[in-house]
Amino acid sequence: MHPVTESLLLNTRRNFLKSSSLSIGAAAFSALLARDSVAAPSAIENPLAPRQPPLLARARRVIYLHLTGSPPHLDLYDYKPELVKLNGQDCPDSVLRGKKFAFTTGVPKLMGTPRQFRQYGSGGLWLSDAIPHLHQVADEICMIKSMHTEEFNHAPAELLTLTGSARQGRPSLGSWVTYGLGSENENLPGFVVLISSGVQPNGGKNSFGSGFLPSVYQGVQCRSKGDPVLYASDPPGMSRPLRRQTLDALKDLNELQARELGHPETLTRIAQYELAFRMQTAVPEVMDITQEPQHILDAYGARPGEASFANNCLLARRLAEQGVRFIQLFDWGWDFHGTNPNEDIRDGLTKKCATMDQPIAALIQDLRQRGLLDETLIICAGEFGRTPFREGRTSSGSIMGRDHYPDCYSLWMAGGGVKGGFSYGESDELGFSVADNKVHVHDLQATILHLLGFDHTRLTYRFQGRDFRLTDVFGEVVHDLLA
């Protein structure tokens, strides 16, 4: 750093601190004024400091795979022989009466799956031929076939799933987890978001935002191609030491404001500036999959330099190894209405599943081999299900698709304290409603928090005069899912 620049910066710090000494007290002023060392500790608590949950935790971190648009569960996980037998017949009035659908009116035709199903693993899990690699890890999968929600449009359903409310403004699941647990790696964000297929989630950044929680807990979106994090690099012409000195000055000023006003966003600013400085070295290293051996790249189907779901699954494992608390993958392209060949539940689904089936199976196997699966909860889900009948707009065409459906759908989890090779809940014989062991979105959220060591009714944040929580005033832990 140029001596003149360094002297000017240091004098600015000292002058400001002297002018503020009366408001902060002599002792605090002296401590701050003496703090010209980079390594000096801060008197302000780090909001991302690691914390122990109040209950026994079965999982230490989460990898949430959100298949944006919602995959056709009846063609992947929930086999309905009776629906296949009645394929092409009119839907019974009893299952349609009083219901509205996103794009279907009148009396649609029942549609049995064209996929082939078999049972896999020691638990006899039913899986279709569209996901052959997941057959190999069937004994790790905990399937829920009795999910239900109130929302049948993408953005509200996604927000309900990931924030506990269909409206914008609530903290996301990842933010709640980071708020409760902090981060295990001071050089990386506690909550990282990876997006493939080039499209943001339906709920936008609200799906991984911090809502009314301090913004230090929001998801940090990283890119698997190009600079991992935008605007984290040093500005042109600024050396690393000058950057450090500048941040020290800003930190002093922000600490003064934090003591005086006590605003949580001031602590966020301090933490984020410091984290951004450390991330400049740590993030490029952890995001560099060229360091992986070729057999690992081949197992995931990952190709360095691409922005793909396969690359992101491998990055998720690398981030989990480094102590990132919550890793959220969004993958666009699962809205199988049948409006074009890519949305056909035959060839279109085969092609789309080929982009996720291999990398997800590799992720499970890789975590298991490294001894990380038991402490890492994997969730693979969409925001709702798909209808047991043909989508109204495409019902007379050659392309087969399904409409949105909230009443009954499937998702699965693995690792992190859940039963493997296990199927929970049932839909009726045509897939129109839950027949046994209903699981609502809030029940799923309560169960996830329980696995991480929290009572979902007690992980709260006071905002606008009342305590808020992820599950609102609902939700029950589904203990039958726990190993």
Coordinates of C-alpha atoms in Angstrom, one line a residue:
M1 CA 0.0 0.0 0.0
H2 CA 1.3 3.5 -0.8
P3 CA 2.4 5.2 2.5
V4 CA 0.3 8.3 1.9
T5 CA -2.8 6.2 1.3
E6 CA -2.2 4.2 4.4
S7 CA -1.6 7.3 6.5
L8 CA -4.7 9.0 5.2
L9 CA -6.9 6.0 5.9
L10 CA -5.5 5.5 9.5
N11 CA -6.0 9.2 10.3
T12 CA -9.6 9.0 9.1
R13 CA -10.2 6.1 11.5
R14 CA -8.6 7.9 14.4
N15 CA -10.4 11.2 13.8
F16 CA -13.8 9.6 13.6
L17 CA -13.2 7.5 16.7
K18 CA -12.1 10.6 18.6
S19 CA -15.2 12.5 17.6
S20 CA -17.3 9.6 18.7
S21 CA -15.6 8.8 22.0
L22 CA -18.1 10.6 24.2
S23 CA -21.0 8.5 23.0
I24 CA -19.3 5.2 23.4
G25 CA -17.4 5.7 26.6
A26 CA -13.6 6.0 27.2
A27 CA -12.9 2.3 27.6
A28 CA -14.6 1.4 24.4
F29 CA -13.0 4.3 22.6
S30 CA -9.5 3.3 23.8
A31 CA -10.0 -0.3 22.8
L32 CA -11.1 0.6 19.3
L33 CA -8.4 3.3 18.8
A34 CA -5.7 0.7 19.7
R35 CA -7.1 -1.8 17.3
D36 CA -4.9 -1.3 14.3
S37 CA -4.0 -5.0 14.0
V38 CA -5.9 -7.2 11.4
A39 CA -6.1 -10.1 13.9
A40 CA -7.5 -8.1 16.8
P41 CA -10.8 -9.6 18.1
S42 CA -14.1 -7.8 17.7
A43 CA -16.3 -6.9 20.6
I44 CA -19.4 -7.5 18.4
E45 CA -20.7 -11.0 18.3
N46 CA -20.5 -12.8 15.0
P47 CA -24.2 -13.7 13.9
L48 CA -22.8 -16.7 12.0
A49 CA -20.9 -18.2 14.9
P50 CA -21.6 -21.9 15.1
R51 CA -24.3 -22.9 17.7
Q52 CA -25.4 -26.1 19.2
P53 CA -29.1 -26.9 18.7
P54 CA -31.2 -27.4 21.9
L55 CA -32.2 -31.0 21.1
L56 CA -30.2 -34.1 20.0
A57 CA -29.5 -33.5 16.3
R58 CA -29.4 -36.4 13.8
A59 CA -28.2 -34.2 10.9
R60 CA -25.7 -31.4 10.9
R61 CA -26.5 -30.0 7.4
V62 CA -29.0 -30.1 4.6
I63 CA -28.8 -30.5 0.8
Y64 CA -32.1 -29.6 -0.6
L65 CA -32.7 -30.5 -4.3
H66 CA -35.7 -28.5 -5.5
L67 CA -36.9 -29.7 -8.9
T68 CA -38.6 -26.5 -10.0
G69 CA -42.0 -27.0 -11.7
S70 CA -42.6 -30.3 -9.9
P71 CA -41.8 -33.7 -11.5
P72 CA -44.7 -36.1 -12.4
H73 CA -44.6 -38.3 -9.3
L74 CA -47.0 -40.8 -10.8
D75 CA -44.4 -41.5 -13.5
L76 CA -41.5 -41.7 -11.1
Y77 CA -42.4 -42.9 -7.6
D78 CA -46.1 -43.7 -7.1
Y79 CA -47.2 -46.7 -9.1
K80 CA -50.9 -47.0 -9.8
P81 CA -51.9 -50.3 -11.6
E82 CA -55.6 -49.4 -11.4
L83 CA -55.0 -46.1 -13.1
V84 CA -53.1 -47.9 -15.8
K85 CA -56.1 -50.2 -16.3
L86 CA -58.5 -47.3 -16.6
N87 CA -56.3 -45.3 -18.9
G88 CA -58.3 -43.1 -21.3
Q89 CA -61.6 -43.3 -19.4
D90 CA -63.4 -40.2 -18.1
C91 CA -62.5 -39.1 -14.6
P92 CA -65.2 -40.0 -12.1
D93 CA -67.3 -37.1 -11.0
S94 CA -66.6 -37.9 -7.4
V95 CA -63.0 -36.9 -7.7
L96 CA -63.6 -33.8 -9.7
R97 CA -66.6 -32.2 -7.9
G98 CA -65.8 -28.8 -6.5
K99 CA -62.2 -28.8 -7.6
K100 CA -60.4 -26.3 -9.8
F101 CA -57.2 -27.0 -11.8
A102 CA -54.6 -24.7 -13.3
F103 CA -55.2 -25.5 -17.0
T104 CA -57.9 -28.2 -17.1
T105 CA -61.7 -27.8 -17.3
G106 CA -64.5 -30.1 -18.1
V107 CA -64.1 -33.8 -17.7
P108 CA -60.5 -34.9 -18.4
K109 CA -59.3 -38.4 -19.3
L110 CA -57.6 -40.6 -16.8
M111 CA -53.9 -41.3 -17.7
G112 CA -52.1 -44.3 -16.4
T113 CA -48.3 -44.0 -16.5
P114 CA -46.6 -45.2 -19.7
R115 CA -43.5 -45.9 -17.6
Q116 CA -42.4 -49.3 -16.4
F117 CA -42.2 -49.8 -12.6
R118 CA -40.4 -52.4 -10.5
Q119 CA -39.5 -52.8 -6.8
Y120 CA -35.9 -52.1 -5.7
G121 CA -33.8 -52.6 -2.7
S122 CA -34.5 -54.6 0.5
G123 CA -37.5 -52.4 1.2
G124 CA -39.1 -53.1 -2.1
L125 CA -39.4 -49.4 -3.1
W126 CA -41.4 -48.8 -6.3
L127 CA -39.4 -46.8 -8.8
S128 CA -39.9 -46.2 -12.6
D129 CA -37.6 -46.9 -15.5
A130 CA -37.0 -43.1 -15.9
I131 CA -34.6 -43.1 -12.9
P132 CA -32.3 -46.1 -13.3
H133 CA -29.4 -44.8 -11.2
L134 CA -31.7 -44.2 -8.2
H135 CA -32.6 -47.9 -8.4
Q136 CA -29.0 -48.5 -7.1
V137 CA -29.5 -46.4 -4.0
A138 CA -33.1 -47.4 -3.2
D139 CA -32.0 -48.6 0.3
E140 CA -31.0 -45.1 1.2
I141 CA -34.3 -43.4 0.1
C142 CA -37.1 -42.5 2.5
M143 CA -40.1 -42.0 0.2
I144 CA -43.2 -40.0 1.3
K145 CA -46.2 -40.7 -0.9
S146 CA -48.8 -38.8 1.0
M147 CA -47.7 -35.1 0.8
H148 CA -50.3 -32.5 0.3
T149 CA -50.5 -28.7 0.1
E150 CA -53.1 -25.9 -0.5
E151 CA -51.4 -24.2 -3.5
F152 CA -51.6 -25.3 -7.1
N153 CA -49.7 -22.4 -8.8
H154 CA -45.9 -22.5 -8.9
A155 CA -44.8 -19.4 -7.0
P156 CA -47.2 -19.6 -4.1
A157 CA -46.6 -23.4 -3.7
E158 CA -42.8 -23.0 -3.8
L159 CA -42.9 -20.2 -1.3
L160 CA -45.2 -22.3 1.0
T161 CA -42.8 -25.2 0.7
L162 CA -39.6 -23.2 1.3
T163 CA -40.8 -20.4 3.6
G164 CA -43.9 -21.7 5.3
S165 CA -46.1 -19.1 3.7
A166 CA -47.5 -18.6 0.2
R167 CA -46.9 -14.9 0.4
Q168 CA -43.5 -13.1 -0.1
G169 CA -41.6 -11.8 2.9
R170 CA -41.1 -14.9 5.1
P171 CA -37.6 -16.3 5.8
S172 CA -36.7 -19.4 3.8
L173 CA -36.0 -22.8 5.3
G174 CA -32.2 -22.3 4.7
S175 CA -32.3 -19.0 6.5
W176 CA -34.1 -20.5 9.5
V177 CA -31.5 -23.3 9.7
T178 CA -28.6 -20.8 9.5
Y179 CA -30.2 -18.5 12.0
G180 CA -30.5 -21.5 14.4
L181 CA -27.2 -23.2 13.8
G182 CA -24.8 -20.6 12.4
S183 CA -22.0 -21.7 10.1
E184 CA -19.3 -24.3 10.6
N185 CA -16.9 -22.6 8.3
E186 CA -16.0 -18.9 8.9
N187 CA -14.7 -18.6 5.3
L188 CA -17.8 -19.7 3.6
P189 CA -21.5 -18.7 3.7
G190 CA -23.7 -20.8 6.0
F191 CA -26.4 -21.0 3.2
V192 CA -25.3 -21.5 -0.4
V193 CA -27.7 -21.6 -3.4
L194 CA -26.8 -23.2 -6.8
I195 CA -29.1 -22.8 -9.8
S196 CA -29.0 -24.9 -13.0
S197 CA -30.9 -24.8 -16.3
G198 CA -30.4 -21.0 -16.4
V199 CA -33.7 -20.0 -14.7
Q200 CA -34.3 -18.6 -11.2
P201 CA -36.8 -20.4 -9.0
N202 CA -40.5 -19.6 -9.4
G203 CA -40.6 -17.7 -6.1
G204 CA -37.5 -15.7 -7.2
K205 CA -35.0 -14.8 -4.6
N206 CA -37.8 -15.0 -1.9
S207 CA -37.4 -18.8 -2.1
F208 CA -33.9 -18.5 -0.6
G209 CA -34.3 -15.0 1.1
S210 CA -34.1 -14.2 4.8
G211 CA -37.4 -12.3 4.9
F212 CA -37.6 -10.4 8.2
L213 CA -34.5 -12.2 9.6
P214 CA -31.3 -10.3 9.4
S215 CA -30.0 -10.5 5.9
V216 CA -26.8 -12.3 6.9
Y217 CA -28.9 -15.4 7.0
Q218 CA -30.1 -15.2 3.3
G219 CA -28.8 -17.7 0.7
V220 CA -25.7 -16.7 -1.1
Q221 CA -26.1 -17.6 -4.8
C222 CA -22.9 -19.1 -6.3
R223 CA -22.3 -19.8 -9.9
S224 CA -20.7 -23.0 -11.2
K225 CA -19.4 -21.1 -14.3
G226 CA -17.4 -17.9 -14.3
D227 CA -16.7 -16.0 -11.0
P228 CA -18.4 -18.1 -8.3
V229 CA -19.8 -15.0 -6.5
L230 CA -20.3 -11.7 -8.3
Y231 CA -18.7 -8.5 -6.9
A232 CA -16.6 -10.3 -4.4
S233 CA -13.3 -9.6 -6.1
D234 CA -11.1 -6.7 -5.1
P235 CA -11.9 -3.6 -7.2
P236 CA -9.4 -2.7 -9.9
G237 CA -6.4 -0.9 -8.5
M238 CA -7.0 -2.0 -4.9
S239 CA -4.4 -4.3 -3.4
R240 CA -5.3 -6.9 -0.9
P241 CA -3.7 -5.0 2.1
L242 CA -5.5 -1.8 1.1
R243 CA -8.8 -3.8 1.0
R244 CA -8.1 -5.2 4.5
Q245 CA -7.3 -1.7 5.8
T246 CA -10.5 -0.3 4.3
L247 CA -12.6 -3.1 5.8
D248 CA -11.0 -2.4 9.2
A249 CA -12.0 1.2 9.0
L250 CA -15.6 0.3 8.0
K251 CA -15.8 -2.3 10.7
D252 CA -14.8 0.3 13.4
L253 CA -17.5 2.7 12.1
N254 CA -20.2 -0.1 12.0
E255 CA -19.3 -1.3 15.5
L256 CA -19.8 2.2 16.8
Q257 CA -23.2 2.3 15.2
A258 CA -24.1 -1.2 16.4
R259 CA -23.4 -0.2 20.0
E260 CA -25.3 3.0 19.7
L261 CA -28.4 1.8 17.8
G262 CA -28.4 -1.9 18.2
H263 CA -29.8 -2.6 14.7
P264 CA -29.3 -6.2 13.6
E265 CA -28.6 -5.1 10.0
T266 CA -25.4 -3.3 11.2
L267 CA -24.1 -6.6 12.6
T268 CA -25.1 -8.2 9.2
R269 CA -23.0 -5.6 7.4
I270 CA -20.0 -6.3 9.6
A271 CA -20.3 -10.0 9.1
Q272 CA -20.9 -9.8 5.4
Y273 CA -17.9 -7.5 4.7
E274 CA -15.6 -9.8 6.7
L275 CA -17.1 -12.9 5.1
A276 CA -16.7 -11.5 1.6
F277 CA -13.1 -10.8 2.2
R278 CA -12.4 -14.3 3.3
M279 CA -14.6 -15.8 0.6
Q280 CA -12.3 -14.3 -2.1
T281 CA -9.8 -17.1 -1.4
A282 CA -12.1 -19.9 0.0
V283 CA -14.9 -19.9 -2.5
P284 CA -12.9 -20.2 -5.8
E285 CA -11.1 -23.1 -4.2
V286 CA -14.1 -25.1 -3.1
M287 CA -15.9 -24.3 -6.3
D288 CA -13.1 -25.7 -8.5
I289 CA -14.2 -29.2 -9.5
T290 CA -11.1 -29.6 -11.6
Q291 CA -9.5 -30.7 -8.4
E292 CA -11.6 -33.8 -8.4
P293 CA -10.3 -37.1 -9.8
Q294 CA -11.7 -38.2 -13.1
H295 CA -13.6 -41.1 -11.7
I296 CA -15.5 -38.8 -9.5
L297 CA -16.3 -36.4 -12.3
D298 CA -17.5 -39.4 -14.4
A299 CA -19.6 -40.8 -11.5
Y300 CA -21.6 -37.5 -11.4
G301 CA -21.5 -36.8 -15.1
A302 CA -19.9 -33.5 -14.2
R303 CA -17.9 -31.4 -16.7
P304 CA -15.8 -28.6 -15.5
G305 CA -16.7 -25.2 -16.9
E306 CA -20.4 -26.0 -17.4
A307 CA -23.4 -24.8 -15.4
S308 CA -25.2 -28.1 -14.9
F309 CA -27.2 -29.9 -12.3
A310 CA -24.4 -32.6 -12.3
N311 CA -21.8 -30.0 -11.5
N312 CA -24.0 -28.5 -8.8
C313 CA -24.5 -31.9 -7.1
L314 CA -20.7 -32.4 -7.0
L315 CA -20.3 -28.8 -5.7
A316 CA -22.9 -29.6 -3.0
R317 CA -20.8 -32.5 -1.8
R318 CA -17.7 -30.2 -1.7
L319 CA -19.6 -27.5 0.2
A320 CA -20.9 -30.1 2.7
E321 CA -17.4 -31.3 3.3
Q322 CA -16.4 -27.8 4.1
G323 CA -19.1 -27.3 6.7
V324 CA -21.7 -25.3 4.8
R325 CA -24.9 -25.7 6.8
F326 CA -27.6 -25.5 4.1
I327 CA -27.0 -26.1 0.4
Q328 CA -30.0 -25.5 -1.9
L329 CA -30.0 -26.6 -5.6
F330 CA -32.7 -25.3 -7.9
D331 CA -33.2 -27.1 -11.2
W332 CA -35.7 -25.7 -13.7
G333 CA -37.6 -27.7 -16.3
W334 CA -39.9 -30.1 -14.4
D335 CA -43.3 -28.6 -15.4
F336 CA -44.6 -31.5 -17.5
H337 CA -47.8 -30.1 -19.0
G338 CA -47.1 -31.7 -22.5
T339 CA -47.1 -28.4 -24.3
N340 CA -43.9 -29.4 -26.2
P341 CA -41.9 -32.6 -26.7
N342 CA -39.6 -31.7 -23.8
E343 CA -42.7 -32.0 -21.5
D344 CA -43.8 -35.4 -22.7
I345 CA -43.8 -37.9 -19.8
R346 CA -42.3 -40.5 -22.2
D347 CA -39.2 -39.3 -24.1
G348 CA -39.2 -35.8 -22.5
L349 CA -39.2 -37.2 -19.0
T350 CA -36.4 -39.7 -19.9
K351 CA -34.2 -36.9 -21.2
K352 CA -34.8 -34.6 -18.2
C353 CA -34.3 -37.4 -15.7
A354 CA -31.0 -38.2 -17.4
T355 CA -29.7 -34.8 -16.2
M356 CA -30.6 -35.5 -12.5
D357 CA -30.8 -39.3 -11.9
Q358 CA -27.0 -40.0 -12.2
P359 CA -25.7 -37.0 -10.3
I360 CA -28.2 -37.5 -7.4
A361 CA -27.3 -41.2 -7.1
A362 CA -23.6 -40.3 -7.2
L363 CA -24.1 -37.7 -4.5
I364 CA -25.7 -40.2 -2.2
Q365 CA -23.0 -42.8 -2.8
D366 CA -20.2 -40.2 -2.5
L367 CA -21.5 -38.9 0.8
R368 CA -21.9 -42.5 2.1
Q369 CA -18.3 -43.4 1.0
R370 CA -16.9 -40.3 2.8
G371 CA -18.9 -41.0 6.0
L372 CA -21.0 -37.9 5.6
L373 CA -24.4 -39.3 4.6
D374 CA -25.6 -40.1 8.1
E375 CA -25.1 -36.4 9.2
T376 CA -26.3 -34.9 5.9
L377 CA -30.0 -34.7 5.2
I378 CA -30.8 -34.8 1.5
I379 CA -34.3 -33.7 0.3
C380 CA -35.5 -34.1 -3.3
A381 CA -38.9 -32.4 -4.0
G382 CA -41.0 -30.2 -6.1
E383 CA -43.6 -27.7 -4.9
F384 CA -46.7 -30.0 -5.6
G385 CA -47.7 -33.0 -7.6
R386 CA -49.2 -33.8 -11.0
T387 CA -52.7 -34.9 -11.9
P388 CA -53.8 -38.5 -12.6
F389 CA -55.3 -37.2 -15.8
R390 CA -54.2 -35.5 -19.0
E391 CA -53.7 -31.8 -18.9
G392 CA -56.7 -30.1 -20.5
R393 CA -54.9 -28.0 -23.1
T394 CA -52.9 -30.9 -24.5
S395 CA -55.4 -33.8 -24.0
S396 CA -56.2 -34.2 -27.7
G397 CA -52.6 -34.1 -28.9
S398 CA -49.9 -36.7 -29.2
I399 CA -47.8 -35.2 -26.4
M400 CA -48.7 -36.6 -22.9
G401 CA -48.6 -34.2 -20.0
R402 CA -50.2 -33.6 -16.6
D403 CA -51.6 -30.6 -14.8
H404 CA -50.6 -29.2 -11.4
Y405 CA -52.0 -31.1 -8.4
P406 CA -51.8 -30.2 -4.7
D407 CA -53.9 -32.9 -3.0
C408 CA -51.5 -35.8 -3.2
Y409 CA -47.8 -36.1 -4.3
S410 CA -44.5 -37.7 -3.5
L411 CA -41.0 -36.6 -2.4
W412 CA -38.1 -38.3 -0.8
M413 CA -35.3 -37.8 1.7
A414 CA -32.1 -39.7 2.4
G415 CA -29.4 -39.7 5.1
G416 CA -29.5 -37.4 8.1
G417 CA -31.5 -39.6 10.4
V418 CA -34.3 -40.8 8.2
K419 CA -35.2 -44.5 7.5
G420 CA -33.7 -45.8 4.3
G421 CA -35.5 -48.2 1.9
F422 CA -38.7 -47.0 3.4
S423 CA -42.0 -45.8 2.0
Y424 CA -44.5 -43.8 4.1
G425 CA -48.1 -43.0 3.4
E426 CA -50.3 -44.0 0.5
S427 CA -52.5 -42.3 -2.1
D428 CA -55.7 -43.9 -3.2
E429 CA -55.8 -46.4 -6.1
L430 CA -56.1 -43.6 -8.7
G431 CA -53.8 -41.1 -7.1
F432 CA -56.4 -38.4 -6.4
S433 CA -56.2 -38.2 -2.6
V434 CA -54.2 -39.3 0.4
A435 CA -55.5 -42.7 1.7
D436 CA -53.1 -43.1 4.6
N437 CA -50.7 -41.0 6.8
K438 CA -51.2 -37.5 5.5
V439 CA -48.1 -35.3 5.5
H440 CA -48.6 -31.6 5.1
V441 CA -45.8 -29.2 4.0
H442 CA -45.7 -27.8 7.5
D443 CA -45.3 -31.4 8.9
L444 CA -42.3 -31.9 6.6
Q445 CA -40.8 -28.6 7.8
A446 CA -41.3 -29.6 11.4
T447 CA -39.6 -32.9 10.7
I448 CA -36.6 -31.3 9.0
L449 CA -36.0 -29.0 11.9
H450 CA -36.4 -31.9 14.4
L451 CA -33.7 -33.8 12.6
L452 CA -31.5 -30.7 13.0
G453 CA -32.1 -30.6 16.7
F454 CA -34.9 -28.0 17.0
D455 CA -38.4 -28.0 18.3
H456 CA -40.1 -26.2 15.4
T457 CA -42.5 -24.4 17.8
R458 CA -39.6 -22.8 19.7
L459 CA -37.3 -21.7 16.8
T460 CA -38.8 -18.3 16.6
Y461 CA -38.0 -14.6 15.7
R462 CA -39.9 -11.6 17.1
F463 CA -41.1 -9.3 14.3
Q464 CA -43.8 -6.6 14.3
G465 CA -44.9 -7.5 17.9
R466 CA -45.2 -11.3 17.7
D467 CA -43.0 -14.4 17.5
F468 CA -42.9 -15.9 14.0
R469 CA -41.7 -19.4 13.1
L470 CA -41.2 -21.4 9.9
T471 CA -44.3 -23.6 10.4
D472 CA -46.6 -20.7 11.4
V473 CA -49.1 -22.2 13.9
F474 CA -49.1 -25.7 12.2
G475 CA -47.0 -28.8 11.8
E476 CA -46.3 -32.1 13.5
V477 CA -43.1 -34.0 13.5
V478 CA -43.5 -37.3 11.5
H479 CA -41.7 -39.6 13.9
D480 CA -42.3 -42.7 11.7
L481 CA -39.8 -41.3 9.2
L482 CA -36.9 -41.2 11.8
A483 CA -34.3 -44.0 11.8

